[in-house]
Short mmCIF file of N, CA and C in Angstrom, two decimals:
data_model
loop_
_atom_site.label_atom_id
_atom_site.label_comp_id
_atom_site.label_asym_id
_atom_site.label_seq_id
_atom_site.Cartn_x
_atom_site.Cartn_y
_atom_site.Cartn_z
N MET A 1 -86.83 -136.66 -127.21
CA MET A 1 -87.86 -135.71 -127.52
C MET A 1 -87.53 -134.92 -128.78
N ALA A 2 -86.27 -134.67 -129.03
CA ALA A 2 -85.85 -133.91 -130.20
C ALA A 2 -84.57 -134.54 -130.74
N PRO A 3 -84.70 -135.65 -131.46
CA PRO A 3 -83.51 -136.41 -131.87
C PRO A 3 -82.54 -135.63 -132.75
N LYS A 4 -82.99 -134.62 -133.45
CA LYS A 4 -82.09 -133.85 -134.31
C LYS A 4 -81.67 -132.53 -133.69
N ALA A 5 -81.96 -132.36 -132.42
CA ALA A 5 -81.60 -131.11 -131.73
C ALA A 5 -80.09 -131.04 -131.55
N ARG A 6 -79.59 -129.83 -131.57
CA ARG A 6 -78.18 -129.57 -131.29
C ARG A 6 -78.10 -128.77 -130.00
N LEU A 7 -77.06 -128.99 -129.25
CA LEU A 7 -76.87 -128.30 -127.98
C LEU A 7 -75.64 -127.41 -128.07
N VAL A 8 -75.80 -126.17 -127.67
CA VAL A 8 -74.69 -125.22 -127.66
C VAL A 8 -74.68 -124.57 -126.28
N ALA A 9 -73.48 -124.36 -125.73
CA ALA A 9 -73.35 -123.71 -124.43
C ALA A 9 -72.52 -122.44 -124.59
N TYR A 10 -72.92 -121.41 -123.89
CA TYR A 10 -72.21 -120.13 -123.90
C TYR A 10 -71.79 -119.81 -122.48
N LYS A 11 -70.53 -119.48 -122.27
CA LYS A 11 -70.03 -119.18 -120.93
C LYS A 11 -70.33 -117.72 -120.60
N VAL A 12 -71.05 -117.51 -119.50
CA VAL A 12 -71.37 -116.14 -119.08
C VAL A 12 -70.94 -115.85 -117.65
N CYS A 13 -70.54 -116.87 -116.91
CA CYS A 13 -70.15 -116.67 -115.51
C CYS A 13 -68.68 -117.03 -115.32
N TRP A 14 -68.05 -116.27 -114.45
CA TRP A 14 -66.62 -116.42 -114.19
C TRP A 14 -66.41 -116.48 -112.68
N ASN A 15 -65.18 -116.61 -112.25
CA ASN A 15 -64.89 -116.67 -110.82
C ASN A 15 -65.38 -115.43 -110.07
N VAL A 16 -65.41 -114.31 -110.75
CA VAL A 16 -65.81 -113.06 -110.09
C VAL A 16 -67.28 -112.73 -110.28
N GLY A 17 -68.02 -113.55 -111.01
CA GLY A 17 -69.45 -113.32 -111.18
C GLY A 17 -69.90 -113.44 -112.62
N CYS A 18 -71.17 -113.12 -112.84
CA CYS A 18 -71.79 -113.18 -114.15
C CYS A 18 -72.07 -111.75 -114.60
N PHE A 19 -71.49 -111.36 -115.71
CA PHE A 19 -71.63 -109.98 -116.17
C PHE A 19 -72.74 -109.84 -117.19
N GLY A 20 -73.49 -108.76 -117.08
CA GLY A 20 -74.59 -108.49 -118.01
C GLY A 20 -74.14 -108.47 -119.45
N SER A 21 -72.94 -107.94 -119.71
CA SER A 21 -72.44 -107.89 -121.08
C SER A 21 -72.26 -109.29 -121.66
N ASP A 22 -71.78 -110.23 -120.85
CA ASP A 22 -71.61 -111.61 -121.31
C ASP A 22 -72.96 -112.29 -121.51
N ILE A 23 -73.91 -111.99 -120.63
CA ILE A 23 -75.25 -112.57 -120.76
C ILE A 23 -75.90 -112.07 -122.05
N LEU A 24 -75.82 -110.77 -122.30
CA LEU A 24 -76.42 -110.21 -123.52
C LEU A 24 -75.72 -110.76 -124.76
N ALA A 25 -74.40 -110.88 -124.72
CA ALA A 25 -73.67 -111.43 -125.86
C ALA A 25 -74.08 -112.88 -126.14
N ALA A 26 -74.30 -113.65 -125.08
CA ALA A 26 -74.73 -115.05 -125.25
C ALA A 26 -76.12 -115.12 -125.87
N PHE A 27 -77.04 -114.27 -125.42
CA PHE A 27 -78.37 -114.24 -126.03
C PHE A 27 -78.26 -113.89 -127.52
N ASP A 28 -77.48 -112.85 -127.84
CA ASP A 28 -77.32 -112.45 -129.24
C ASP A 28 -76.71 -113.57 -130.07
N SER A 29 -75.71 -114.25 -129.52
CA SER A 29 -75.08 -115.35 -130.24
C SER A 29 -76.06 -116.50 -130.47
N ALA A 30 -76.84 -116.82 -129.45
CA ALA A 30 -77.81 -117.91 -129.58
C ALA A 30 -78.83 -117.61 -130.67
N VAL A 31 -79.32 -116.37 -130.69
CA VAL A 31 -80.29 -115.98 -131.72
C VAL A 31 -79.62 -116.04 -133.09
N SER A 32 -78.41 -115.51 -133.21
CA SER A 32 -77.68 -115.52 -134.49
C SER A 32 -77.38 -116.94 -134.94
N ASP A 33 -77.13 -117.82 -133.98
CA ASP A 33 -76.82 -119.22 -134.30
C ASP A 33 -78.07 -120.03 -134.65
N GLY A 34 -79.25 -119.41 -134.58
CA GLY A 34 -80.48 -120.09 -134.97
C GLY A 34 -81.14 -120.90 -133.88
N ALA A 35 -80.89 -120.55 -132.62
CA ALA A 35 -81.51 -121.31 -131.52
C ALA A 35 -83.02 -121.20 -131.56
N ASP A 36 -83.68 -122.28 -131.19
CA ASP A 36 -85.14 -122.29 -131.02
C ASP A 36 -85.50 -122.15 -129.55
N VAL A 37 -84.60 -122.58 -128.68
CA VAL A 37 -84.83 -122.56 -127.23
C VAL A 37 -83.56 -122.07 -126.54
N ILE A 38 -83.72 -121.20 -125.57
CA ILE A 38 -82.62 -120.80 -124.69
C ILE A 38 -83.03 -121.15 -123.28
N SER A 39 -82.19 -121.91 -122.60
CA SER A 39 -82.46 -122.30 -121.22
C SER A 39 -81.26 -121.87 -120.38
N LEU A 40 -81.52 -121.08 -119.34
CA LEU A 40 -80.41 -120.64 -118.52
C LEU A 40 -80.73 -120.79 -117.04
N SER A 41 -79.68 -121.09 -116.30
CA SER A 41 -79.81 -121.25 -114.86
C SER A 41 -78.94 -120.19 -114.18
N VAL A 42 -79.28 -118.95 -114.43
CA VAL A 42 -78.56 -117.81 -113.88
C VAL A 42 -79.61 -116.85 -113.34
N GLY A 43 -79.35 -116.28 -112.22
CA GLY A 43 -80.28 -115.32 -111.65
C GLY A 43 -79.59 -114.48 -110.59
N GLY A 44 -80.29 -113.52 -110.12
CA GLY A 44 -79.75 -112.65 -109.09
C GLY A 44 -80.90 -112.04 -108.32
N VAL A 45 -80.79 -110.78 -108.06
CA VAL A 45 -81.87 -110.09 -107.38
C VAL A 45 -82.82 -109.52 -108.43
N VAL A 46 -84.06 -109.30 -108.03
CA VAL A 46 -85.04 -108.73 -108.94
C VAL A 46 -84.78 -107.23 -109.06
N VAL A 47 -84.62 -106.76 -110.29
CA VAL A 47 -84.41 -105.34 -110.58
C VAL A 47 -85.37 -104.95 -111.68
N PRO A 48 -85.59 -103.67 -111.91
CA PRO A 48 -86.45 -103.25 -113.02
C PRO A 48 -85.95 -103.85 -114.34
N TYR A 49 -86.88 -104.17 -115.21
CA TYR A 49 -86.54 -104.83 -116.47
C TYR A 49 -85.46 -104.09 -117.24
N LEU A 50 -85.48 -102.78 -117.23
CA LEU A 50 -84.50 -102.02 -118.02
C LEU A 50 -83.08 -102.14 -117.48
N LEU A 51 -82.92 -102.70 -116.27
CA LEU A 51 -81.60 -102.93 -115.70
C LEU A 51 -81.25 -104.41 -115.64
N ASP A 52 -82.13 -105.27 -116.09
CA ASP A 52 -81.99 -106.72 -115.97
C ASP A 52 -81.50 -107.30 -117.29
N ALA A 53 -80.22 -107.69 -117.34
CA ALA A 53 -79.64 -108.21 -118.58
C ALA A 53 -80.39 -109.45 -119.08
N ILE A 54 -80.83 -110.30 -118.17
CA ILE A 54 -81.55 -111.51 -118.59
C ILE A 54 -82.89 -111.12 -119.20
N ALA A 55 -83.61 -110.21 -118.58
CA ALA A 55 -84.91 -109.77 -119.13
C ALA A 55 -84.72 -109.12 -120.50
N ILE A 56 -83.70 -108.30 -120.64
CA ILE A 56 -83.45 -107.62 -121.92
C ILE A 56 -83.06 -108.63 -123.00
N GLY A 57 -82.13 -109.53 -122.68
CA GLY A 57 -81.71 -110.54 -123.65
C GLY A 57 -82.84 -111.48 -124.02
N ALA A 58 -83.64 -111.87 -123.02
CA ALA A 58 -84.77 -112.76 -123.27
C ALA A 58 -85.82 -112.09 -124.14
N TYR A 59 -86.03 -110.80 -123.91
CA TYR A 59 -87.00 -110.08 -124.74
C TYR A 59 -86.52 -110.05 -126.19
N GLY A 60 -85.25 -109.75 -126.38
CA GLY A 60 -84.71 -109.75 -127.73
C GLY A 60 -84.83 -111.11 -128.40
N ALA A 61 -84.60 -112.16 -127.64
CA ALA A 61 -84.73 -113.51 -128.20
C ALA A 61 -86.19 -113.82 -128.53
N SER A 62 -87.10 -113.43 -127.64
CA SER A 62 -88.52 -113.73 -127.88
C SER A 62 -89.06 -112.98 -129.09
N VAL A 63 -88.52 -111.80 -129.36
CA VAL A 63 -88.91 -111.06 -130.57
C VAL A 63 -88.56 -111.87 -131.81
N HIS A 64 -87.51 -112.70 -131.71
CA HIS A 64 -87.09 -113.55 -132.82
C HIS A 64 -87.69 -114.96 -132.70
N CYS A 65 -88.76 -115.09 -131.93
CA CYS A 65 -89.50 -116.35 -131.76
C CYS A 65 -88.66 -117.45 -131.12
N VAL A 66 -87.75 -117.08 -130.22
CA VAL A 66 -86.97 -118.04 -129.47
C VAL A 66 -87.60 -118.18 -128.09
N PHE A 67 -87.89 -119.40 -127.70
CA PHE A 67 -88.47 -119.69 -126.39
C PHE A 67 -87.37 -119.57 -125.34
N VAL A 68 -87.64 -118.84 -124.25
CA VAL A 68 -86.64 -118.66 -123.19
C VAL A 68 -87.18 -119.21 -121.87
N SER A 69 -86.38 -120.09 -121.28
CA SER A 69 -86.69 -120.67 -119.97
C SER A 69 -85.54 -120.32 -119.03
N ALA A 70 -85.87 -119.91 -117.80
CA ALA A 70 -84.84 -119.54 -116.84
C ALA A 70 -85.19 -120.05 -115.46
N SER A 71 -84.15 -120.24 -114.66
CA SER A 71 -84.35 -120.73 -113.30
C SER A 71 -85.01 -119.66 -112.44
N ALA A 72 -85.76 -120.13 -111.46
CA ALA A 72 -86.45 -119.23 -110.54
C ALA A 72 -85.53 -118.75 -109.43
N GLY A 73 -84.31 -119.26 -109.37
CA GLY A 73 -83.35 -118.84 -108.37
C GLY A 73 -83.14 -119.88 -107.29
N ASN A 74 -82.21 -119.59 -106.41
CA ASN A 74 -81.87 -120.51 -105.34
C ASN A 74 -82.24 -119.97 -103.98
N GLY A 75 -82.94 -118.86 -103.93
CA GLY A 75 -83.39 -118.31 -102.66
C GLY A 75 -84.63 -119.02 -102.18
N GLY A 76 -85.02 -118.74 -100.99
CA GLY A 76 -86.28 -119.27 -100.49
C GLY A 76 -86.10 -120.54 -99.70
N PRO A 77 -87.13 -121.13 -99.21
CA PRO A 77 -88.49 -120.67 -99.49
C PRO A 77 -88.80 -119.38 -98.74
N GLY A 78 -89.60 -118.59 -99.35
CA GLY A 78 -90.00 -117.34 -98.73
C GLY A 78 -90.51 -116.38 -99.77
N GLY A 79 -91.14 -115.35 -99.29
CA GLY A 79 -91.68 -114.34 -100.19
C GLY A 79 -90.59 -113.58 -100.91
N LEU A 80 -90.85 -113.19 -102.12
CA LEU A 80 -89.97 -112.35 -102.94
C LEU A 80 -88.60 -112.97 -103.17
N THR A 81 -88.54 -114.29 -103.31
CA THR A 81 -87.26 -114.96 -103.57
C THR A 81 -87.14 -115.48 -104.99
N VAL A 82 -88.16 -115.33 -105.80
CA VAL A 82 -88.13 -115.81 -107.19
C VAL A 82 -87.47 -114.77 -108.07
N THR A 83 -86.58 -115.21 -108.95
CA THR A 83 -85.93 -114.31 -109.90
C THR A 83 -86.36 -114.67 -111.32
N ASN A 84 -85.92 -113.89 -112.28
CA ASN A 84 -86.27 -114.09 -113.70
C ASN A 84 -87.79 -114.08 -113.89
N ILE A 85 -88.39 -112.96 -113.51
CA ILE A 85 -89.85 -112.88 -113.48
C ILE A 85 -90.46 -112.14 -114.66
N ALA A 86 -89.65 -111.79 -115.65
CA ALA A 86 -90.20 -111.09 -116.82
C ALA A 86 -91.28 -111.95 -117.47
N PRO A 87 -92.38 -111.34 -117.89
CA PRO A 87 -93.50 -112.12 -118.43
C PRO A 87 -93.19 -112.85 -119.73
N TRP A 88 -92.10 -112.51 -120.41
CA TRP A 88 -91.74 -113.19 -121.66
C TRP A 88 -90.74 -114.32 -121.42
N VAL A 89 -90.49 -114.63 -120.15
CA VAL A 89 -89.61 -115.74 -119.77
C VAL A 89 -90.44 -116.78 -119.05
N THR A 90 -90.25 -118.05 -119.40
CA THR A 90 -90.86 -119.13 -118.64
C THR A 90 -89.93 -119.44 -117.47
N THR A 91 -90.37 -119.08 -116.27
CA THR A 91 -89.56 -119.24 -115.08
C THR A 91 -89.86 -120.60 -114.45
N VAL A 92 -88.80 -121.37 -114.19
CA VAL A 92 -88.96 -122.75 -113.72
C VAL A 92 -88.32 -122.88 -112.35
N GLY A 93 -89.09 -123.40 -111.41
CA GLY A 93 -88.57 -123.64 -110.07
C GLY A 93 -88.43 -125.13 -109.81
N ALA A 94 -87.39 -125.50 -109.12
CA ALA A 94 -87.18 -126.90 -108.76
C ALA A 94 -87.66 -127.11 -107.34
N GLY A 95 -87.91 -128.32 -107.02
CA GLY A 95 -88.33 -128.64 -105.67
C GLY A 95 -87.94 -130.05 -105.31
N ALA A 96 -88.07 -130.35 -104.08
CA ALA A 96 -87.75 -131.70 -103.61
C ALA A 96 -88.78 -132.08 -102.55
N ILE A 97 -89.41 -133.20 -102.78
CA ILE A 97 -90.33 -133.75 -101.79
C ILE A 97 -89.94 -135.20 -101.56
N ASP A 98 -90.29 -135.72 -100.42
CA ASP A 98 -89.82 -137.05 -100.07
C ASP A 98 -90.79 -138.18 -100.45
N HIS A 99 -91.77 -137.88 -101.29
CA HIS A 99 -92.67 -138.93 -101.72
C HIS A 99 -93.30 -138.57 -103.06
N ASP A 100 -93.85 -139.57 -103.73
CA ASP A 100 -94.51 -139.39 -105.02
C ASP A 100 -96.01 -139.34 -104.84
N PHE A 101 -96.67 -138.81 -105.83
CA PHE A 101 -98.12 -138.82 -105.90
C PHE A 101 -98.50 -139.63 -107.14
N PRO A 102 -98.59 -140.95 -107.00
CA PRO A 102 -98.86 -141.78 -108.18
C PRO A 102 -100.20 -141.42 -108.82
N ALA A 103 -100.20 -141.37 -110.12
CA ALA A 103 -101.42 -141.08 -110.87
C ALA A 103 -101.29 -141.77 -112.22
N ASP A 104 -101.76 -142.99 -112.27
CA ASP A 104 -101.65 -143.76 -113.51
C ASP A 104 -102.70 -143.31 -114.51
N LEU A 105 -102.33 -143.38 -115.76
CA LEU A 105 -103.23 -143.02 -116.86
C LEU A 105 -103.68 -144.30 -117.53
N LYS A 106 -105.00 -144.53 -117.57
CA LYS A 106 -105.53 -145.72 -118.21
C LYS A 106 -106.16 -145.31 -119.53
N LEU A 107 -105.59 -145.83 -120.61
CA LEU A 107 -106.09 -145.50 -121.95
C LEU A 107 -107.34 -146.31 -122.27
N GLY A 108 -108.02 -145.89 -123.31
CA GLY A 108 -109.24 -146.57 -123.73
C GLY A 108 -109.01 -148.02 -124.11
N ASN A 109 -107.81 -148.35 -124.58
CA ASN A 109 -107.52 -149.73 -124.95
C ASN A 109 -107.08 -150.58 -123.75
N GLY A 110 -107.13 -149.99 -122.54
CA GLY A 110 -106.78 -150.71 -121.33
C GLY A 110 -105.32 -150.59 -120.91
N LYS A 111 -104.48 -150.00 -121.77
CA LYS A 111 -103.07 -149.85 -121.43
C LYS A 111 -102.92 -148.87 -120.27
N LEU A 112 -102.08 -149.22 -119.31
CA LEU A 112 -101.86 -148.41 -118.13
C LEU A 112 -100.48 -147.76 -118.22
N ILE A 113 -100.44 -146.43 -118.12
CA ILE A 113 -99.18 -145.69 -118.17
C ILE A 113 -98.96 -145.07 -116.80
N PRO A 114 -97.88 -145.48 -116.11
CA PRO A 114 -97.62 -144.92 -114.78
C PRO A 114 -97.18 -143.46 -114.88
N GLY A 115 -97.59 -142.67 -113.89
CA GLY A 115 -97.22 -141.26 -113.86
C GLY A 115 -97.37 -140.69 -112.48
N VAL A 116 -97.22 -139.39 -112.37
CA VAL A 116 -97.39 -138.69 -111.10
C VAL A 116 -98.21 -137.43 -111.33
N SER A 117 -98.82 -136.93 -110.26
CA SER A 117 -99.66 -135.74 -110.35
C SER A 117 -99.76 -135.11 -108.97
N VAL A 118 -100.15 -133.86 -108.94
CA VAL A 118 -100.45 -133.23 -107.66
C VAL A 118 -101.95 -133.13 -107.45
N TYR A 119 -102.73 -133.68 -108.37
CA TYR A 119 -104.18 -133.69 -108.23
C TYR A 119 -104.57 -134.72 -107.19
N GLY A 120 -105.14 -134.28 -106.08
CA GLY A 120 -105.44 -135.20 -105.00
C GLY A 120 -106.91 -135.44 -104.78
N GLU A 121 -107.72 -134.96 -105.68
CA GLU A 121 -109.18 -135.12 -105.53
C GLU A 121 -109.62 -136.53 -105.92
N PRO A 122 -110.90 -136.83 -105.73
CA PRO A 122 -111.39 -138.15 -106.14
C PRO A 122 -111.18 -138.37 -107.65
N ALA A 123 -111.19 -139.63 -108.03
CA ALA A 123 -111.01 -139.98 -109.44
C ALA A 123 -112.07 -139.27 -110.29
N LEU A 124 -111.69 -138.94 -111.49
CA LEU A 124 -112.63 -138.30 -112.40
C LEU A 124 -113.68 -139.29 -112.85
N VAL A 125 -114.84 -138.79 -113.23
CA VAL A 125 -115.94 -139.65 -113.67
C VAL A 125 -115.53 -140.35 -114.97
N GLN A 126 -115.72 -141.65 -115.00
CA GLN A 126 -115.36 -142.42 -116.20
C GLN A 126 -116.33 -142.12 -117.34
N HIS A 127 -115.84 -142.31 -118.55
CA HIS A 127 -116.63 -142.13 -119.78
C HIS A 127 -117.19 -140.73 -119.93
N ARG A 128 -116.45 -139.76 -119.41
CA ARG A 128 -116.88 -138.36 -119.51
C ARG A 128 -115.66 -137.49 -119.80
N LEU A 129 -115.77 -136.59 -120.73
CA LEU A 129 -114.65 -135.71 -121.06
C LEU A 129 -114.44 -134.73 -119.95
#
């Protein structure tokens, strides 16, 4: 998808936990290093934004036009278990289901591209946008 992309990793978690100072330093370093995207899989409990190192660091990165993606956490399923909920962060949750929902895409030239979807309604009307 991005053949000339470079990958850089910053260590923010240790045996005793993940410190806000390390998280903020990593965000600052990524922005200084010219990152276009920051993706992190770190979370905790939901706290007000002014106390949330990830929200603060992500806001600073977004001000510099850096896209920030973060994990939704490992809690749940259940109410109020999602973390990294700041509106300037794209929060991504993982899931596991035991089956696929096949949804092939048929192009105008007849080529069939296999895929998946959660759209379970009847097929869309042909020859209509």
